[in-house]
Tab-separated table of C-alpha atoms and ligand atoms in Angstrom:
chain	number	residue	atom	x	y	z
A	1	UNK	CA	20.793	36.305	28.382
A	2	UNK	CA	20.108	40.234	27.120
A	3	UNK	CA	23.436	41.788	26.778
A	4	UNK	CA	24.559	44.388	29.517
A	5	UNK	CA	22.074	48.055	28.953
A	6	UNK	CA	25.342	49.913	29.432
A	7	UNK	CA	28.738	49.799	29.269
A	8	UNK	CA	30.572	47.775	32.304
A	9	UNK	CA	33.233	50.235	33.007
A	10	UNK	CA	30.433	52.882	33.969
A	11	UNK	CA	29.265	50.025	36.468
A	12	UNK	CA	32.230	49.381	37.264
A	13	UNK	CA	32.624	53.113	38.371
A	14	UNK	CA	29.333	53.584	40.310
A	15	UNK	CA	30.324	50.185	42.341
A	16	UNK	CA	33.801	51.861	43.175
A	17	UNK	CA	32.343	55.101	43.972
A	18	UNK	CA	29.778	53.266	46.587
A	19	UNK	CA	32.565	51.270	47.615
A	20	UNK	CA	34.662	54.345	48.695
A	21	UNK	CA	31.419	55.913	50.256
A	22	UNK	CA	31.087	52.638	52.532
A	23	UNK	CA	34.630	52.693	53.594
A	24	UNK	CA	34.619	56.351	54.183
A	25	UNK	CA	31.596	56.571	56.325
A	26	UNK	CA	32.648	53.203	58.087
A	27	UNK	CA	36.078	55.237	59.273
A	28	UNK	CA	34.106	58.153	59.979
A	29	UNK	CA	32.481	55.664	62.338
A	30	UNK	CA	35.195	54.406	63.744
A	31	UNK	CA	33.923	50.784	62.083
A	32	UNK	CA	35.764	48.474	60.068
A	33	UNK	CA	34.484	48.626	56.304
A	34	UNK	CA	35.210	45.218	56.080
A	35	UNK	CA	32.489	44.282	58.442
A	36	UNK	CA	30.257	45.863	56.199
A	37	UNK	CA	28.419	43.327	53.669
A	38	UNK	CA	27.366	45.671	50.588
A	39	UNK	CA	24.443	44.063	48.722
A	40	UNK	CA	23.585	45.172	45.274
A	41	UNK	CA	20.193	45.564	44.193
A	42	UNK	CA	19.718	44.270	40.728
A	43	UNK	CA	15.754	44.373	40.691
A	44	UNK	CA	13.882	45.605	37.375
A	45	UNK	CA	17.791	45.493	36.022
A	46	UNK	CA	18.358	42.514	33.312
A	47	UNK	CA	19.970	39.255	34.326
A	48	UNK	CA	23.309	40.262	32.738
A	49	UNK	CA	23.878	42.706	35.651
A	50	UNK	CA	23.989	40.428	37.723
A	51	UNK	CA	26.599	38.386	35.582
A	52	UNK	CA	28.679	41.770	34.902
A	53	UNK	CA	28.799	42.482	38.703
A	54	UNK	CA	30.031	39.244	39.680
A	55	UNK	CA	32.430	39.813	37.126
A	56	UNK	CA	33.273	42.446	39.127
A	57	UNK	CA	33.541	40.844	42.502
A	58	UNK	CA	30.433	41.064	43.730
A	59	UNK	CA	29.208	38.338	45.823
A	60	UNK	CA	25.671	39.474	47.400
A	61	UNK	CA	22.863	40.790	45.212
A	62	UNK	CA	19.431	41.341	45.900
A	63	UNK	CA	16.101	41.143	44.941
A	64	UNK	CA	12.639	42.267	45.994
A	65	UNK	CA	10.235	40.657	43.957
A	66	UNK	CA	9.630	36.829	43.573
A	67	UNK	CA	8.492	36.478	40.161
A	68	UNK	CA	11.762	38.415	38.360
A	69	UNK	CA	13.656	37.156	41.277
A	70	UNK	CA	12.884	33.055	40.600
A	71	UNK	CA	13.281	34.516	36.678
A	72	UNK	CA	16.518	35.565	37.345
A	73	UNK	CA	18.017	32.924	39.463
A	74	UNK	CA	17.311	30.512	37.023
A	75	UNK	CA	18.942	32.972	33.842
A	76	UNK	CA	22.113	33.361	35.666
A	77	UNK	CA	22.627	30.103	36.901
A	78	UNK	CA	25.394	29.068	39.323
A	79	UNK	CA	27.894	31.786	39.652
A	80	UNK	CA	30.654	30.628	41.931
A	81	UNK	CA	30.123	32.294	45.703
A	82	UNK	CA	26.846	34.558	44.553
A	83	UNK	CA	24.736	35.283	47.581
A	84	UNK	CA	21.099	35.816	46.589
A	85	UNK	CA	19.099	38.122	49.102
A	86	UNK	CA	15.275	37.909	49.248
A	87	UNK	CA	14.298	41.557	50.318
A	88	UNK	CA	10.867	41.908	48.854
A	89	UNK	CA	7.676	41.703	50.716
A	90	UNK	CA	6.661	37.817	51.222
A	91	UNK	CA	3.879	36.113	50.354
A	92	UNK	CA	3.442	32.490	52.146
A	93	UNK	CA	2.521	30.716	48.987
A	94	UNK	CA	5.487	31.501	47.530
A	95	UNK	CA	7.905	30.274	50.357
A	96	UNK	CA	8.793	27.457	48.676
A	97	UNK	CA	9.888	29.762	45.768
A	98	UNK	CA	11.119	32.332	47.474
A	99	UNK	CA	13.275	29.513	49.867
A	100	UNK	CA	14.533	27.407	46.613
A	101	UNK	CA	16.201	30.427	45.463
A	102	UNK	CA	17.818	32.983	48.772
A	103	UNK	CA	20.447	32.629	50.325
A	104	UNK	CA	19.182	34.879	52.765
A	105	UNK	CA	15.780	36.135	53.551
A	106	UNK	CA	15.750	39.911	54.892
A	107	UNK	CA	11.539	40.240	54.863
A	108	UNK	CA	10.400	38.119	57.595
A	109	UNK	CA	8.176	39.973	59.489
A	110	UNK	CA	4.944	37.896	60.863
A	111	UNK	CA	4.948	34.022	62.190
A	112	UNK	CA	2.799	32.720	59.083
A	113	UNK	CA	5.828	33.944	56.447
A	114	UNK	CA	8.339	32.419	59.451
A	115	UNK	CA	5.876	28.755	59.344
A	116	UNK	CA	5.461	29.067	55.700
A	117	UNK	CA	9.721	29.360	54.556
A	118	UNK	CA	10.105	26.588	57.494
A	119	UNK	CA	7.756	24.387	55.912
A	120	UNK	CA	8.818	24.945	52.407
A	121	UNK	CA	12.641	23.217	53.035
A	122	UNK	CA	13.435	20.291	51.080
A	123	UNK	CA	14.770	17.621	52.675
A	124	UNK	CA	18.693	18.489	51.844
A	125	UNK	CA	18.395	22.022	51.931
A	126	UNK	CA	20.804	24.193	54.029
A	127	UNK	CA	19.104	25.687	57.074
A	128	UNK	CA	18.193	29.682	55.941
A	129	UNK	CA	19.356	33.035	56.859
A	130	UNK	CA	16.763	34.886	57.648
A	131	UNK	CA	16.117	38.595	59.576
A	132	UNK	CA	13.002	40.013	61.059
A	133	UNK	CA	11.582	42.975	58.994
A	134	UNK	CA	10.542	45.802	61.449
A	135	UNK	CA	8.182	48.299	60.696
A	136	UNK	CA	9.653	51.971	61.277
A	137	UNK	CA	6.432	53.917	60.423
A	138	UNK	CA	2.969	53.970	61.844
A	139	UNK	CA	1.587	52.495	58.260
A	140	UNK	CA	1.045	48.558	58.855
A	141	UNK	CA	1.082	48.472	55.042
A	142	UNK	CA	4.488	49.795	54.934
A	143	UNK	CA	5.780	46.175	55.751
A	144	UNK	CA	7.336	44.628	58.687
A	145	UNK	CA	6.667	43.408	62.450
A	146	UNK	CA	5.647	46.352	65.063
A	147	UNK	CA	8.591	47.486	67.120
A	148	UNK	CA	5.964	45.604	70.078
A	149	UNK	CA	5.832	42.071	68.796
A	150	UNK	CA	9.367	42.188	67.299
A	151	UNK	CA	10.705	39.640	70.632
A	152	UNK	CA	7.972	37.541	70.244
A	153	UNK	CA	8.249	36.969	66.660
A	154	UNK	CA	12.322	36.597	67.100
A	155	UNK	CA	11.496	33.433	69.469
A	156	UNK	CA	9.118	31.624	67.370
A	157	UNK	CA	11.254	31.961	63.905
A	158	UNK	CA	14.053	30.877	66.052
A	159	UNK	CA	12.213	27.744	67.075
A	160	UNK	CA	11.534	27.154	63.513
A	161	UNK	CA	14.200	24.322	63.083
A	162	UNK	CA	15.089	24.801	59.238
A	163	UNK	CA	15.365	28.895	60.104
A	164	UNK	CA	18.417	30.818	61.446
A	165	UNK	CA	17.625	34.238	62.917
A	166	UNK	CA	20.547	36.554	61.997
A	167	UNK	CA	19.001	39.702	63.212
A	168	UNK	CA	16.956	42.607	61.869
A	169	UNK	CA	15.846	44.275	58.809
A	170	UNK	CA	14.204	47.645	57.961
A	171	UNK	CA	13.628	50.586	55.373
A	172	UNK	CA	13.972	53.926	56.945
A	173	UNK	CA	10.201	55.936	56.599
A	174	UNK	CA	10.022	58.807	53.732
A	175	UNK	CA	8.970	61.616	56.122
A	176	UNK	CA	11.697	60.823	58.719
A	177	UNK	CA	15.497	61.937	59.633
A	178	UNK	CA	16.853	58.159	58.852
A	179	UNK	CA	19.593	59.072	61.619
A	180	UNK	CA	16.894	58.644	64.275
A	181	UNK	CA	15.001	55.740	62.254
A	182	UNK	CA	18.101	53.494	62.296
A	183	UNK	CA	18.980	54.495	65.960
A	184	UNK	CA	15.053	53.370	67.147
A	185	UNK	CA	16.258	50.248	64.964
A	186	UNK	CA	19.437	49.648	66.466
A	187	UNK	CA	17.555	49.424	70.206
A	188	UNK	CA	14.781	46.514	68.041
A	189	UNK	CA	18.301	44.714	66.934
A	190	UNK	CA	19.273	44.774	70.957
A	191	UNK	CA	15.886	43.202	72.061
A	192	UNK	CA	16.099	40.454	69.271
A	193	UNK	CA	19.775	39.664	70.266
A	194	UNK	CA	18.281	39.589	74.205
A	195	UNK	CA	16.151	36.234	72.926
A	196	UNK	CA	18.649	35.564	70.030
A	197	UNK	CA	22.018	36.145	70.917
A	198	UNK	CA	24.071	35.156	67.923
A	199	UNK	CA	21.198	37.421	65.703
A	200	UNK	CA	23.980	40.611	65.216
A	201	UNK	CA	22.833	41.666	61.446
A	202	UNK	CA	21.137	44.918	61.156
A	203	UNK	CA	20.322	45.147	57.190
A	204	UNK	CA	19.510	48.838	56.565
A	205	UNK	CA	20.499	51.644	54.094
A	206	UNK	CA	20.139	51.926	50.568
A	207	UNK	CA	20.928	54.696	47.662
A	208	UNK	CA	19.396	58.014	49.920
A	209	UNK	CA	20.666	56.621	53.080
A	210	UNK	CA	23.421	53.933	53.837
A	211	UNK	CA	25.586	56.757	55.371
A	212	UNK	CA	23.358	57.203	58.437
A	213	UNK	CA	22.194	53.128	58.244
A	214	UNK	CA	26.601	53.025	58.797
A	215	UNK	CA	26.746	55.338	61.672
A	216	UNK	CA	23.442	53.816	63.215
A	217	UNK	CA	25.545	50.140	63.134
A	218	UNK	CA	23.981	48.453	60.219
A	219	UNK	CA	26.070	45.346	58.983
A	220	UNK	CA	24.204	44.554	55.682
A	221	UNK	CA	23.904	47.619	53.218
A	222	UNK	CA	21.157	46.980	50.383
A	223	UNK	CA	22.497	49.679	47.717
A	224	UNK	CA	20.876	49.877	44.166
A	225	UNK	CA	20.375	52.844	41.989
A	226	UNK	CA	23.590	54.266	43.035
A	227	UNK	CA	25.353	50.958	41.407
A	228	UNK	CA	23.183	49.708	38.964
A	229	UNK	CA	21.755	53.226	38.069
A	230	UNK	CA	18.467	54.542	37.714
A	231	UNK	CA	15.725	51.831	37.378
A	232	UNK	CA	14.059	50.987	33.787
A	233	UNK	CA	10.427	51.633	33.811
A	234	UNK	CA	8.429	49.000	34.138
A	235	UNK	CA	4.814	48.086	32.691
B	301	LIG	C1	14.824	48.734	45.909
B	301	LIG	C2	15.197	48.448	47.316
B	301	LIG	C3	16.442	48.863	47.824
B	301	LIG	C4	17.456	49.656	47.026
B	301	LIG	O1	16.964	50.941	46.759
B	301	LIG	P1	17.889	52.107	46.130
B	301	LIG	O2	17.252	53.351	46.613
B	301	LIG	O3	17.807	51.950	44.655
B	301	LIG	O4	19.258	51.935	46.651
B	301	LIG	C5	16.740	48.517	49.146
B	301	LIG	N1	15.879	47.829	49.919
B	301	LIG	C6	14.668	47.428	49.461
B	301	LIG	C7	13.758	46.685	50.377
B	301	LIG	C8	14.296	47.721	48.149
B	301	LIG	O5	13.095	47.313	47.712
């Protein structure tokens, strides 16, 4: 594995920094932190992040692409209690991929990526976490389900009998007050939980944001730069 790009007591201090964030916009919230699962966002970052921040304590990380993401899986091996999120944009011939490795699976946001990670289980494997991407913008090619179809995709992934809907996922647009983004999404979590009723995840909030994804109700934060600092460039 490639040794650590930077000393572990600086990311030691950027996780306990976020940490404090969390728990100080939870109270502000009147929310308990510890309901609050903070997912760290290793992507473009070398495999022995991941090992330092489980070092650390951290249990979830995530991921958004499924190349590095198999790639890395495989590098770190089995860490006791890791939690690997699949938040990337997926592609059906990669559900089996994409499924052999997540623990959870954040980006599910049309019936053919719901049909394709169903049909990819192995016979022994667990039944998966997964939410239902929504779309926040206007731009289709931003990713996710329209706010109009997001019931109707919420009852066929839950009839998909190697799938567990846990509830919702989105990013919050670049030209928009995330406040009002999340609280739009917060009403999208309500309609899946109408056909879905145990489905009470709302993954949303990241470096700019998790502040107003907190107030907004968001159980599942999905934090990176802030932790694992800024991203190395990539050719
Ligand atoms: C990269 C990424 C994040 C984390 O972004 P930061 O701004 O570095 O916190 C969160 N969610 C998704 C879907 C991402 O791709």
């Amino acid at each position: 594995m490639p040794s650590l790009p930077e000393p572990v007591e600086v990311l030691a201090a950027r996780l306990a920094d976020v940490d404090a964030r969390i728990a100080d916009a939870a109270r502000a919230a009147a929310r308990d932190p510890a309901a609050i699962t903070r997912i760290v966002v290793t992507k473009f970052h070398p495999a022995s992040v991941v090992q330092a921040l489980h070092d650390l304590g951290v249990r979830d990380v995530g991921e958004n692409r499924q190349q590095e993401f198999s790639d890395k899986v495989t590098l770190v091996g089995d860490l006791p209690g890791l939690r690997w999120h699949f938040i990337g944009q997926a592609q059906s011939n990669k559900a089996r991929a994409i499924r052999a490795a997540a623990s959870v699976v954040h980006s599910v946001d049309r019936v053919r990526i719901a049909d394709a990670l169903d049909a990819a289980a192995a016979e022994d494997d667990p039944v998966l976490d997964v939410l239902l991407q929504v779309n926040l913008t206007d731009d289709p090619a931003r990713g996710g389900v329209a706010p109009d179809s997001v019931e109707s995709l919420a009852a066929h992934t839950a009839g998909c009998r190697t799938l567990r809907v846990r509830g919702v996922m989105a990013v919050a647009p670049l030209d928009e007050n995330p406040a009002a983004a999340f609280e739009r999404l917060s009403t999208y979590a309500d309609r899946v939980r109408a056909v879905v009723p145990h489905a009470d995840w709302i993954s949303a909030g990241m470096t700019a944001d998790f502040v107003e994804a907190i107030a907004a109700g968001a159980t599942h934060l999905r934090i990176g730069s802030a932790i694992t600092g800024p991203r190395p460039l990539r050719g």
